[in-house]
PDB file of C-alpha atoms in Angstrom:
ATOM      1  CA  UNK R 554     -33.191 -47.946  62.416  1.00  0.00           C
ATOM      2  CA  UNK R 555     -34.951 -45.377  65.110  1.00  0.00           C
ATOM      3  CA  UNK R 556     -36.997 -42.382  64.403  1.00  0.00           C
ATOM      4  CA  UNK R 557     -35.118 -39.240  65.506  1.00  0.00           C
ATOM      5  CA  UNK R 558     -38.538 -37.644  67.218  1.00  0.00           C
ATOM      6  CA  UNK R 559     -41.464 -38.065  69.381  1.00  0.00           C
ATOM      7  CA  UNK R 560     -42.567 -41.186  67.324  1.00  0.00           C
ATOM      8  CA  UNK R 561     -38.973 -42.992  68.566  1.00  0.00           C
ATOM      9  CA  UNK R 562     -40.732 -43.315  71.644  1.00  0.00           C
ATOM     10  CA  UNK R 563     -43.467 -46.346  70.069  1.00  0.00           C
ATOM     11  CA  UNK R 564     -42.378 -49.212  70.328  1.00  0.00           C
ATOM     12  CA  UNK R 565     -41.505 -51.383  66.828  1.00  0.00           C
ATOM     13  CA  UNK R 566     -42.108 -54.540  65.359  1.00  0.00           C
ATOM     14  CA  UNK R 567     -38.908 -54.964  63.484  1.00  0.00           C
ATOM     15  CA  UNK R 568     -37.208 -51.355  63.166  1.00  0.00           C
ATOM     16  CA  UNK R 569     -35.152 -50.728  65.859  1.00  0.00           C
ATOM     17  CA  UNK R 570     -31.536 -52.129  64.389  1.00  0.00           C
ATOM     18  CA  UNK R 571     -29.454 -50.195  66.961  1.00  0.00           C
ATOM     19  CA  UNK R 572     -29.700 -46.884  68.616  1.00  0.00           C
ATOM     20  CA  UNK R 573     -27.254 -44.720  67.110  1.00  0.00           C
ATOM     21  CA  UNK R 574     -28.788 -45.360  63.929  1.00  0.00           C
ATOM     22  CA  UNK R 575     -31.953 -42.795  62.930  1.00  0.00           C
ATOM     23  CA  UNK R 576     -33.440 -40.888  60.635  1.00  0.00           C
ATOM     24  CA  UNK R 577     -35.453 -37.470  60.883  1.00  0.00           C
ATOM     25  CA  UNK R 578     -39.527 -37.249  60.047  1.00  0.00           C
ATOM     26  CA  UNK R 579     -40.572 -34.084  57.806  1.00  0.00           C
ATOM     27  CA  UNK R 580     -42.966 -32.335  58.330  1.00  0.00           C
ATOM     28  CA  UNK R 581     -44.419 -30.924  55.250  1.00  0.00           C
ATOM     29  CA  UNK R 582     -43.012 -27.248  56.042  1.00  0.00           C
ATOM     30  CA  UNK R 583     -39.422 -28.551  56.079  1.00  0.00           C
ATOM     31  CA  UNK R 584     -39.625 -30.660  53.310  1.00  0.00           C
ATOM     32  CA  UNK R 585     -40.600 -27.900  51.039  1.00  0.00           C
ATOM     33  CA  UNK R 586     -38.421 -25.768  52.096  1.00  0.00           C
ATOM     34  CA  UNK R 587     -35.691 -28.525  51.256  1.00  0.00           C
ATOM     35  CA  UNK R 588     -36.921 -29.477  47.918  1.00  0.00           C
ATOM     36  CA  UNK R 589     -38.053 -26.105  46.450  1.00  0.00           C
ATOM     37  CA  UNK R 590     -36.284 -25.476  43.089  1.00  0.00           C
ATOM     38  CA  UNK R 591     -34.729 -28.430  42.587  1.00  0.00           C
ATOM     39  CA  UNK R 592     -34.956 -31.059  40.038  1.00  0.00           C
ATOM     40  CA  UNK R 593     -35.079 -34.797  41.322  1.00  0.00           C
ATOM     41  CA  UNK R 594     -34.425 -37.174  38.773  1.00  0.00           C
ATOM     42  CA  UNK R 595     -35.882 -40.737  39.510  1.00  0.00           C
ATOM     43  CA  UNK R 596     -34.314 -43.951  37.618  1.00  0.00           C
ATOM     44  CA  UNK R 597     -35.499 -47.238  39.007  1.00  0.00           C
ATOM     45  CA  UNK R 598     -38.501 -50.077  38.626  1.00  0.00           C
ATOM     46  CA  UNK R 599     -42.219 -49.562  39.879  1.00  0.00           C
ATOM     47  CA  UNK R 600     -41.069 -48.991  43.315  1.00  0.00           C
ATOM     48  CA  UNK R 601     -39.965 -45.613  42.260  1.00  0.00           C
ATOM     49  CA  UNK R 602     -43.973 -44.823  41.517  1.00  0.00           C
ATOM     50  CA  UNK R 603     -44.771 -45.722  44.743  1.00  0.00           C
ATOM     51  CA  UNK R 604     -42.098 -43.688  46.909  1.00  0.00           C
ATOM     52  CA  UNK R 605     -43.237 -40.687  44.762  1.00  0.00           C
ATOM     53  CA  UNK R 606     -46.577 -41.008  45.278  1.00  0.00           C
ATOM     54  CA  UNK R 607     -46.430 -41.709  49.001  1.00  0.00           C
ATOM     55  CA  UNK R 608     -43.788 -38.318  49.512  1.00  0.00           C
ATOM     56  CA  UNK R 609     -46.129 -35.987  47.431  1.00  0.00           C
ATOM     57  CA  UNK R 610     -49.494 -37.746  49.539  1.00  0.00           C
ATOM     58  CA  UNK R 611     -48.187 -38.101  52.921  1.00  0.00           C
ATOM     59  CA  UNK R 612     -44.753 -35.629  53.280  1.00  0.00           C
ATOM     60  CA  UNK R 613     -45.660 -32.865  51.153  1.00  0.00           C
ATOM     61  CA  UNK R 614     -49.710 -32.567  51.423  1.00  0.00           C
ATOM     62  CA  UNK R 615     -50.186 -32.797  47.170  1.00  0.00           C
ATOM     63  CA  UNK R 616     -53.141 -34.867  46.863  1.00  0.00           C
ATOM     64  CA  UNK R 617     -54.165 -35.010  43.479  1.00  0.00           C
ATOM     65  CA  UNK R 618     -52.232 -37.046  42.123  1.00  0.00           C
ATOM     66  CA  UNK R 619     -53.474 -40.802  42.663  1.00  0.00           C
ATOM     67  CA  UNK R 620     -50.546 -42.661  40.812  1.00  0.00           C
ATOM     68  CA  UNK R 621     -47.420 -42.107  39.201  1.00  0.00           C
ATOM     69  CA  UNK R 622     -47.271 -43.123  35.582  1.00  0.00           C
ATOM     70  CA  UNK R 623     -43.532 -44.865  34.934  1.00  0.00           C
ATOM     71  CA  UNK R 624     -43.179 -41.975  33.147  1.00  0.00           C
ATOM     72  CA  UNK R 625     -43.345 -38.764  34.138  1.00  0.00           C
ATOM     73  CA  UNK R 626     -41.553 -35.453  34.214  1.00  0.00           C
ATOM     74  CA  UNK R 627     -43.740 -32.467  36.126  1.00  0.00           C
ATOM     75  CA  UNK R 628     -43.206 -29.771  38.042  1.00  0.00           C
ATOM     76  CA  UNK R 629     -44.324 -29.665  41.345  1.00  0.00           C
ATOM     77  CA  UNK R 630     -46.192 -26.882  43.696  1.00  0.00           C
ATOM     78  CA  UNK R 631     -46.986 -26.333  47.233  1.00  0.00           C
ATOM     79  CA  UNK R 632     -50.416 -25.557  47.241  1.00  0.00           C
ATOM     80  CA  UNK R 633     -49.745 -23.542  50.734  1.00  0.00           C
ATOM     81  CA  UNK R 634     -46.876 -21.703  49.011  1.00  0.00           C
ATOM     82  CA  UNK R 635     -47.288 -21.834  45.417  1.00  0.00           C
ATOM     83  CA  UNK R 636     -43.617 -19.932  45.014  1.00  0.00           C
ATOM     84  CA  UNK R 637     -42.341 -23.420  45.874  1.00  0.00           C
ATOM     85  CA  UNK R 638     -41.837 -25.664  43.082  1.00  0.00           C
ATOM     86  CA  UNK R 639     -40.087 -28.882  42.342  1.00  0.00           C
ATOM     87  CA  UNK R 640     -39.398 -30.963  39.731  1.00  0.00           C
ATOM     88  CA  UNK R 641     -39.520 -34.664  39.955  1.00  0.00           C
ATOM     89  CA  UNK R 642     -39.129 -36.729  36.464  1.00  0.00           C
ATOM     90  CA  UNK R 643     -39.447 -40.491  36.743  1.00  0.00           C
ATOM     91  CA  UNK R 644     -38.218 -42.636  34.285  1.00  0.00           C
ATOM     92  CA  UNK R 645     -38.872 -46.429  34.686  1.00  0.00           C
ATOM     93  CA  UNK R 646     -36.015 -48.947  34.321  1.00  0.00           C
ATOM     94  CA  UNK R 647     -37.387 -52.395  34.004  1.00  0.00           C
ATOM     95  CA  UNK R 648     -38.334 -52.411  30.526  1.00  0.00           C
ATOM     96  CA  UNK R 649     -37.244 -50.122  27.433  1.00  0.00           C
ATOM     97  CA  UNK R 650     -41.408 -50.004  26.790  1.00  0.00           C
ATOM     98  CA  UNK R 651     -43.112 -48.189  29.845  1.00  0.00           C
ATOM     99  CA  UNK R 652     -45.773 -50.820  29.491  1.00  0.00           C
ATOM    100  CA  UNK R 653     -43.039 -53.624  29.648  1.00  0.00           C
ATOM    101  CA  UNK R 654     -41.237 -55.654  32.335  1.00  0.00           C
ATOM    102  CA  UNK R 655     -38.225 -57.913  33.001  1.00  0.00           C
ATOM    103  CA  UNK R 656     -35.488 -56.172  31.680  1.00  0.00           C
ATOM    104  CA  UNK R 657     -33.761 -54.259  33.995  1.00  0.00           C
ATOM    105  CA  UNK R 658     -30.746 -53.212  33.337  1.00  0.00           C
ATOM    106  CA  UNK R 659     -30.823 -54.683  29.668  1.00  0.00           C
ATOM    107  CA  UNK R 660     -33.241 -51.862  29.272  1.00  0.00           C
ATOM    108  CA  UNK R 661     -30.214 -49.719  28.228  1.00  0.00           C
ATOM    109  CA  UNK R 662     -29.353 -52.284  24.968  1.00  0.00           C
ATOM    110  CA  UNK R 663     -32.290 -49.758  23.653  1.00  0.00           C
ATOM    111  CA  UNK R 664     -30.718 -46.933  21.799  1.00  0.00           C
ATOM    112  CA  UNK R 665     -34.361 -45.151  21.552  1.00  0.00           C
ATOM    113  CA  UNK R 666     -34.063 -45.724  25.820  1.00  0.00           C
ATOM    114  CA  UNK R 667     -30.336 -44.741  26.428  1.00  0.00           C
ATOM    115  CA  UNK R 668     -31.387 -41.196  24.009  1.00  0.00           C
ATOM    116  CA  UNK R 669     -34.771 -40.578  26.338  1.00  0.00           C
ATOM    117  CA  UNK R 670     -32.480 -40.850  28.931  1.00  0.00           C
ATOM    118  CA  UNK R 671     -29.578 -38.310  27.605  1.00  0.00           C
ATOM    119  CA  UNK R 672     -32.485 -35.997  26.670  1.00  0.00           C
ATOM    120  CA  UNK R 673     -32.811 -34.918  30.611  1.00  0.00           C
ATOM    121  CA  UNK R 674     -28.860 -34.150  30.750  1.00  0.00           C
ATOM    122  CA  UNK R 675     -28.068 -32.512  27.298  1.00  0.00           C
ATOM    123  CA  UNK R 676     -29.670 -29.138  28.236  1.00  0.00           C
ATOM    124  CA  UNK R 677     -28.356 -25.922  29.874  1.00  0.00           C
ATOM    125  CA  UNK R 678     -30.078 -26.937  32.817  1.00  0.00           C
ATOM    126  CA  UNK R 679     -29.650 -30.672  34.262  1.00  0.00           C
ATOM    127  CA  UNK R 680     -30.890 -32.803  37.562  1.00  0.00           C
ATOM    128  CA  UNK R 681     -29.554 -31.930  40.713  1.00  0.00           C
ATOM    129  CA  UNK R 682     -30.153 -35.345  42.133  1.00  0.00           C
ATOM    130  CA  UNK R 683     -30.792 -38.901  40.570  1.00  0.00           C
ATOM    131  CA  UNK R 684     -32.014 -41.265  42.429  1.00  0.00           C
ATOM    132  CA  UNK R 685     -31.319 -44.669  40.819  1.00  0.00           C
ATOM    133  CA  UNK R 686     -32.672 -48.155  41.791  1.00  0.00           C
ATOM    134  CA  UNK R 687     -32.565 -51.439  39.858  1.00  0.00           C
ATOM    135  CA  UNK R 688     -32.728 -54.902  40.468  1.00  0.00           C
ATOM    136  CA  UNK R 689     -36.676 -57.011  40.446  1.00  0.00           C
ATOM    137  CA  UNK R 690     -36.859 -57.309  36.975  1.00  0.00           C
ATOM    138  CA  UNK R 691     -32.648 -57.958  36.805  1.00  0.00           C
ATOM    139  CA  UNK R 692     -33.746 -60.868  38.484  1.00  0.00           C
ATOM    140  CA  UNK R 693     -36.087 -62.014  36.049  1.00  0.00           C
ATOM    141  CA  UNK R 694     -34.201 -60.986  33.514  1.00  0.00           C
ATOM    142  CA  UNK R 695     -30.224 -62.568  33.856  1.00  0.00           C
ATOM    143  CA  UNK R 696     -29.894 -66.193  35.060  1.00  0.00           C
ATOM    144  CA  UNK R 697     -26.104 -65.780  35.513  1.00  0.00           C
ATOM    145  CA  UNK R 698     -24.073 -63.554  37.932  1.00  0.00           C
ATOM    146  CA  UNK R 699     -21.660 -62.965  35.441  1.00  0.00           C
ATOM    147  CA  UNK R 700     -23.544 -61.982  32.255  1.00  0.00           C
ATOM    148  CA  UNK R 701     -25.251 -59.620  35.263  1.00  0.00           C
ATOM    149  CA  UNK R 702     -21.767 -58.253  35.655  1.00  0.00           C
ATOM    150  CA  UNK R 703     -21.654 -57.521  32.215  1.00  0.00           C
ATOM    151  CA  UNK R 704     -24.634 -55.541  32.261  1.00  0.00           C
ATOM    152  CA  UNK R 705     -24.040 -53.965  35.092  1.00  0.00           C
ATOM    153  CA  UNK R 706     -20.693 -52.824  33.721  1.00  0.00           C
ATOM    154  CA  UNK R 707     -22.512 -51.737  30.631  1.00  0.00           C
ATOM    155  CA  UNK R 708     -25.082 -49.601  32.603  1.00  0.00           C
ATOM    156  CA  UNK R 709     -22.515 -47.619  34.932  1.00  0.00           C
ATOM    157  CA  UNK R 710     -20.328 -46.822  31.651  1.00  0.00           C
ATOM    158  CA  UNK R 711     -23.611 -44.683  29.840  1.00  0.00           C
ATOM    159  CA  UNK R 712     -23.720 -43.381  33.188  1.00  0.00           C
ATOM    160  CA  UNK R 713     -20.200 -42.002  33.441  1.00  0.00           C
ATOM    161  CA  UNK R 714     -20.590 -41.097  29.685  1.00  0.00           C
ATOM    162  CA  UNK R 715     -23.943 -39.116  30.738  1.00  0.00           C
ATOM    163  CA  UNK R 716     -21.693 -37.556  33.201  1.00  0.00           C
ATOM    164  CA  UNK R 717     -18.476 -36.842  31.388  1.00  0.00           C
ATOM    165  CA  UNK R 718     -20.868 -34.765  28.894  1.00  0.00           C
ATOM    166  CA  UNK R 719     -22.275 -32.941  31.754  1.00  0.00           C
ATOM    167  CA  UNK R 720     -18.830 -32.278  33.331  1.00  0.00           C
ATOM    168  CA  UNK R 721     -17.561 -31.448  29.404  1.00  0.00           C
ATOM    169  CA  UNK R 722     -19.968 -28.306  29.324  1.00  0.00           C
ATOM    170  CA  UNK R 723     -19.056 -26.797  32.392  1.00  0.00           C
ATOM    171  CA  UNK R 724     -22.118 -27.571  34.377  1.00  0.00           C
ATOM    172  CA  UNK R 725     -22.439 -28.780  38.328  1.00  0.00           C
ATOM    173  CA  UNK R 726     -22.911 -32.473  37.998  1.00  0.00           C
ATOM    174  CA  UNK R 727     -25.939 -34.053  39.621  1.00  0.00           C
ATOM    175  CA  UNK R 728     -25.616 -36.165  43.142  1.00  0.00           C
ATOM    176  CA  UNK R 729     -26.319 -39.869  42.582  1.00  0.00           C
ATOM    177  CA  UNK R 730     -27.986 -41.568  45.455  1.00  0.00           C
ATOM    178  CA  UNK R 731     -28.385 -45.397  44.911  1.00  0.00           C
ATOM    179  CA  UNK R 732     -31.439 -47.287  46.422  1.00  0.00           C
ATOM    180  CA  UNK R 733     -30.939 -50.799  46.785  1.00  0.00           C
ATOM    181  CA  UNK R 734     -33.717 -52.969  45.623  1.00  0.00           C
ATOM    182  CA  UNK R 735     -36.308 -54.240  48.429  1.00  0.00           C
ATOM    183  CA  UNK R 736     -36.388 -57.858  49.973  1.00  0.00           C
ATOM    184  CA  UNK R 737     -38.952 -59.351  48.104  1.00  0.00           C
ATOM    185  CA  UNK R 738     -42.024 -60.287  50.456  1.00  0.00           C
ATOM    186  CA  UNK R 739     -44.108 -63.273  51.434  1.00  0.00           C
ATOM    187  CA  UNK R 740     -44.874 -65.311  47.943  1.00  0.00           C
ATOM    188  CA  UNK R 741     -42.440 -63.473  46.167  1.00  0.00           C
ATOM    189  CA  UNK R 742     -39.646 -64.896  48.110  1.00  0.00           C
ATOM    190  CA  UNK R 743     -39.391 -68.102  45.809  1.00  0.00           C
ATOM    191  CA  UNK R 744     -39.369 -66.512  42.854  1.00  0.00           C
ATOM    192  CA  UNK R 745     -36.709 -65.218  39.939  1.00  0.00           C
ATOM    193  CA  UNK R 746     -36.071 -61.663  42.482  1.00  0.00           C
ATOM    194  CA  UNK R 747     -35.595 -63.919  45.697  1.00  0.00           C
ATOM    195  CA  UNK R 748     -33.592 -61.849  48.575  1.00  0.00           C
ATOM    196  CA  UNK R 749     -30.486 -64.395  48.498  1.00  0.00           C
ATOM    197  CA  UNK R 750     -30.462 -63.073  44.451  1.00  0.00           C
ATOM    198  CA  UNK R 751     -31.027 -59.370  44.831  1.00  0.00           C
ATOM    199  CA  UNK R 752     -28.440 -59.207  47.914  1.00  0.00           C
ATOM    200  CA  UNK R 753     -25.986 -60.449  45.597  1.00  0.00           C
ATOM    201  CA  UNK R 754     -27.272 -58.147  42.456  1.00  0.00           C
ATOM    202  CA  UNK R 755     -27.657 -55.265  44.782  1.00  0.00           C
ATOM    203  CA  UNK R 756     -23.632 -56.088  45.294  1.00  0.00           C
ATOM    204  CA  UNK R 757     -22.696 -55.810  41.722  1.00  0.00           C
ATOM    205  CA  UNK R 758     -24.747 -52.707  40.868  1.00  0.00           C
ATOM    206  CA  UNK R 759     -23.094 -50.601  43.651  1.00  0.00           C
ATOM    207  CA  UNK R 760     -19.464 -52.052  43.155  1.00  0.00           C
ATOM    208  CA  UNK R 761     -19.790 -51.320  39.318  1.00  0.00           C
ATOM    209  CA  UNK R 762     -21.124 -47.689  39.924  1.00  0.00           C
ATOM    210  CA  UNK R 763     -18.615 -46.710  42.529  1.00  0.00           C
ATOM    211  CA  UNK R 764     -15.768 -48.060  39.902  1.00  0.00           C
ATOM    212  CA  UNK R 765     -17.044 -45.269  37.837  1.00  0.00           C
ATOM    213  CA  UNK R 766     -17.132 -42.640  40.475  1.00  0.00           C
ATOM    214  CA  UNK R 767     -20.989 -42.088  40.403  1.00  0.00           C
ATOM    215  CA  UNK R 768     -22.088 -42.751  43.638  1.00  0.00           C
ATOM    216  CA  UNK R 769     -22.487 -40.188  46.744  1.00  0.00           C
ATOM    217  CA  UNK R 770     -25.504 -41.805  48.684  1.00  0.00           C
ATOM    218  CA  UNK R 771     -26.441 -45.501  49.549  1.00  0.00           C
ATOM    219  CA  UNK R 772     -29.697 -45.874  50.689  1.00  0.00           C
ATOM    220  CA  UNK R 773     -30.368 -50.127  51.787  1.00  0.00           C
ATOM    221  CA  UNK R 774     -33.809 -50.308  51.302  1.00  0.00           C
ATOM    222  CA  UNK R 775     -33.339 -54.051  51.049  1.00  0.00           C
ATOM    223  CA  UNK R 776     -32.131 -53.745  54.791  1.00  0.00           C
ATOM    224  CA  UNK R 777     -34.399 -51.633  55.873  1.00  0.00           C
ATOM    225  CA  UNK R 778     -37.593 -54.098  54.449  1.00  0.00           C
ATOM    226  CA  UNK R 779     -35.797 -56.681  55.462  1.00  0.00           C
ATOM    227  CA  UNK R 780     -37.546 -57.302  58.801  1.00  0.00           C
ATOM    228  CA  UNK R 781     -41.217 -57.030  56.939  1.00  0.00           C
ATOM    229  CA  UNK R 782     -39.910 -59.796  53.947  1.00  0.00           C
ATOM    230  CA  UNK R 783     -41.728 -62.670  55.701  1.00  0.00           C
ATOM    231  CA  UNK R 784     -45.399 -62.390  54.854  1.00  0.00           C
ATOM    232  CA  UNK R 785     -47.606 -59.479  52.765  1.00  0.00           C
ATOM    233  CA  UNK R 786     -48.236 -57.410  55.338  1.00  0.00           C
ATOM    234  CA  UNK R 787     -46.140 -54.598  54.604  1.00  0.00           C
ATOM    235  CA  UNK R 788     -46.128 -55.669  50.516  1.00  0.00           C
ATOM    236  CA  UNK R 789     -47.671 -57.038  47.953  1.00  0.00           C
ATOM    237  CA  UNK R 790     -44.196 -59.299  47.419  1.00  0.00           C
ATOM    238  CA  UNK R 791     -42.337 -56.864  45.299  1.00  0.00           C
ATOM    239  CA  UNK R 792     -44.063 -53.358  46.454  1.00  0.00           C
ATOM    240  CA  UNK R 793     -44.052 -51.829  49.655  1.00  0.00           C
ATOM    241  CA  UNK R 794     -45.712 -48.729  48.667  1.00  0.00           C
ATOM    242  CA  UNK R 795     -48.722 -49.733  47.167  1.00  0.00           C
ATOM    243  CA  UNK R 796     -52.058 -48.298  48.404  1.00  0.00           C
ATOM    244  CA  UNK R 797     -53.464 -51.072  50.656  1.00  0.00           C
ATOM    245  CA  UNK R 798     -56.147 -53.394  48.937  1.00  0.00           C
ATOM    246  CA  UNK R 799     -59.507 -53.859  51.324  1.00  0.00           C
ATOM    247  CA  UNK R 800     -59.098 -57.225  50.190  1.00  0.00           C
ATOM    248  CA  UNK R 801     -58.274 -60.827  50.984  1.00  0.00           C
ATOM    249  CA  UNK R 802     -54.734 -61.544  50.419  1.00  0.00           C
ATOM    250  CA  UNK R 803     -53.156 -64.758  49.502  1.00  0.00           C
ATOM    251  CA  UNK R 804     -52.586 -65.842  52.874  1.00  0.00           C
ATOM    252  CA  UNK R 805     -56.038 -65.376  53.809  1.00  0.00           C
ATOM    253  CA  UNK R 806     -55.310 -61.704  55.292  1.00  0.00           C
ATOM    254  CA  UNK R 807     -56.396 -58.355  54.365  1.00  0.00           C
ATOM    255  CA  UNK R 808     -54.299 -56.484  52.528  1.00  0.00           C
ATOM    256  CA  UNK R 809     -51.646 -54.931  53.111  1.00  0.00           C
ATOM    257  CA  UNK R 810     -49.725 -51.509  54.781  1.00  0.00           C
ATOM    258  CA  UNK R 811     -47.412 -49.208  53.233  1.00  0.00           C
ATOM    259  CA  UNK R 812     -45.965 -47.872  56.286  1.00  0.00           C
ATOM    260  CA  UNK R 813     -42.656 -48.893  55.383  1.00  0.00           C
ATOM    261  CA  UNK R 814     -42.542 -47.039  52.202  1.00  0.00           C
ATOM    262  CA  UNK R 815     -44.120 -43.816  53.774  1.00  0.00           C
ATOM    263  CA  UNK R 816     -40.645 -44.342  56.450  1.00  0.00           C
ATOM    264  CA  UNK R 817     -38.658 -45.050  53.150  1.00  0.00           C
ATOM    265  CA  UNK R 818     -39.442 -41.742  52.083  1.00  0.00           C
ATOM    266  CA  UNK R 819     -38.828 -39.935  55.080  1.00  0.00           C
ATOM    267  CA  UNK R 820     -34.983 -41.514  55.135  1.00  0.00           C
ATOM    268  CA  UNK R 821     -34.683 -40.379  51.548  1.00  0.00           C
ATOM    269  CA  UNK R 822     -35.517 -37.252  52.517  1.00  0.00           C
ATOM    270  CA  UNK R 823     -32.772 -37.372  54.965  1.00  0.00           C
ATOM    271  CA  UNK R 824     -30.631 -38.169  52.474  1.00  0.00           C
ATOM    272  CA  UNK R 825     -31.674 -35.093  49.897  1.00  0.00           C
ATOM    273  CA  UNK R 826     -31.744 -32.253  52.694  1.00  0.00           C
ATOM    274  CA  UNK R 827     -28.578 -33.781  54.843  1.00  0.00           C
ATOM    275  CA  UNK R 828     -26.322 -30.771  52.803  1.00  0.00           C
TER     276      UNK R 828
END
């Protein structure tokens, strides 16, 4: 991956897969004029709080916000423009319970979960993207590839039932873009999420979503934090967005960088303003 700008000119230490292959940086002007009045509709683990945070920071100059709760649905203003609003609602996946982890996918055995979720599509007025994610706590959760099959399976059919209600009234059905879960850094890399087990989850997700015709948009963020997987430098071992701690890290480093995140965002952008 290349930058498509002035900053393609610096020279890398582990992003430059091939030269054909970049993405554009926004400045803050373009991306609002992308994103106004549109709803984005996030549906993923913790990672999801992070990319948020770092595109309304960094991309599109909204400050005030210090975190992203794993739940969330606000609307959105450009304090330059204030005609300019979007929507972002985030809605975590690992757990059923907001305050819960290491569930994943098995999040949707909920039925109070799977009606929060319906809740966002059964109005008059529904997402125009989602952008879905899932996998860390999937890898906590489900010891076997095949009972993860299962629940993959099981996810991508309340999807396509989500949609088929959508499509049923008459209304424009939102674009899915799938993020692939990250490589899990440094430490993290011998645990229950290792990269060997979310390359192969990863695989499942996508091939069970695109049996049910719901993906237009593959984003491989676990390619693209691939080449920062080996230590904490770029992530705390299962965040790469995280605001960097002033503090000694477990290798005996400080902290860490979100840079790849803050790029992260900028190719998702790509990916919401490419039409």
């Amino acid at each position: 991956f290349g930058f498509r700008n002035t900053l393609g000119l610096l020279e890398s230490n582990g992003w430059v897969y091939s030269t054909h292959c970049s993405f554009k940086m926004f400045s803050s002007e373009e991306a609002w004029n992308c994103l106004k009045d549109r709803w984005i509709f996030w549906w993923g683990d913790s990672n999801h709080c992070d990319t948020v945070r770092n595109i309304l920071n960094f991309i599109l100059d909204v400050n005030d916000m210090k975190d992203v709760p794993r739940r969330v649905d606000m609307n959105i203003s450009n304090l330059r423009n204030p005609s300019q609003t979007v929507r972002f609602t985030n809605i975590y996946n690992g757990h059923p319970n907001e305050t819960g982890k290491y569930r994943g996918l098995n999040s949707l055995a909920d039925a109070d979960y799977r009606e929060l979720l319906k809740g966002y599509f059964s109005g008059n007025v529904v997402p125009d993207t989602i952008i879905m994610n899932s996998g860390l706590h999937d890898g906590v959760y489900w010891s076997s590839l095949r009972h993860f099959i299962k629940g993959a399976d099981y996810a991508a059919s309340f999807w396509a039932e989500v949609f088929n209600e959508i499509r049923q009234r008459g209304l424009t059905l939102p674009e899915v873009i799938y993020r692939t879960t990250v490589t899990t850094g440094g430490y993290a890399r011998r645990l229950a999420f290792n990269p060997n087990k979310m390359e192969a989850f990863n695989g499942v997700v996508l091939d069970k979503l695109r049996a049910y015709g719901l993906v237009d948009r593959v984003i491989d963020d676990f390619d693209m934090t691939y080449p920062w997987h080996y230590d904490n430098r770029c992530n705390d071992g299962v965040h790469y967005g995280r605001a960097p701690a002033k503090l000694k890290w477990r290798d005996g480093q400080i902290g860490h960088q979100y840079f790849v995140d803050l790029m992260l965002g900028h190719v998702l952008l790509n990916a919401l303003c490419g039409r």
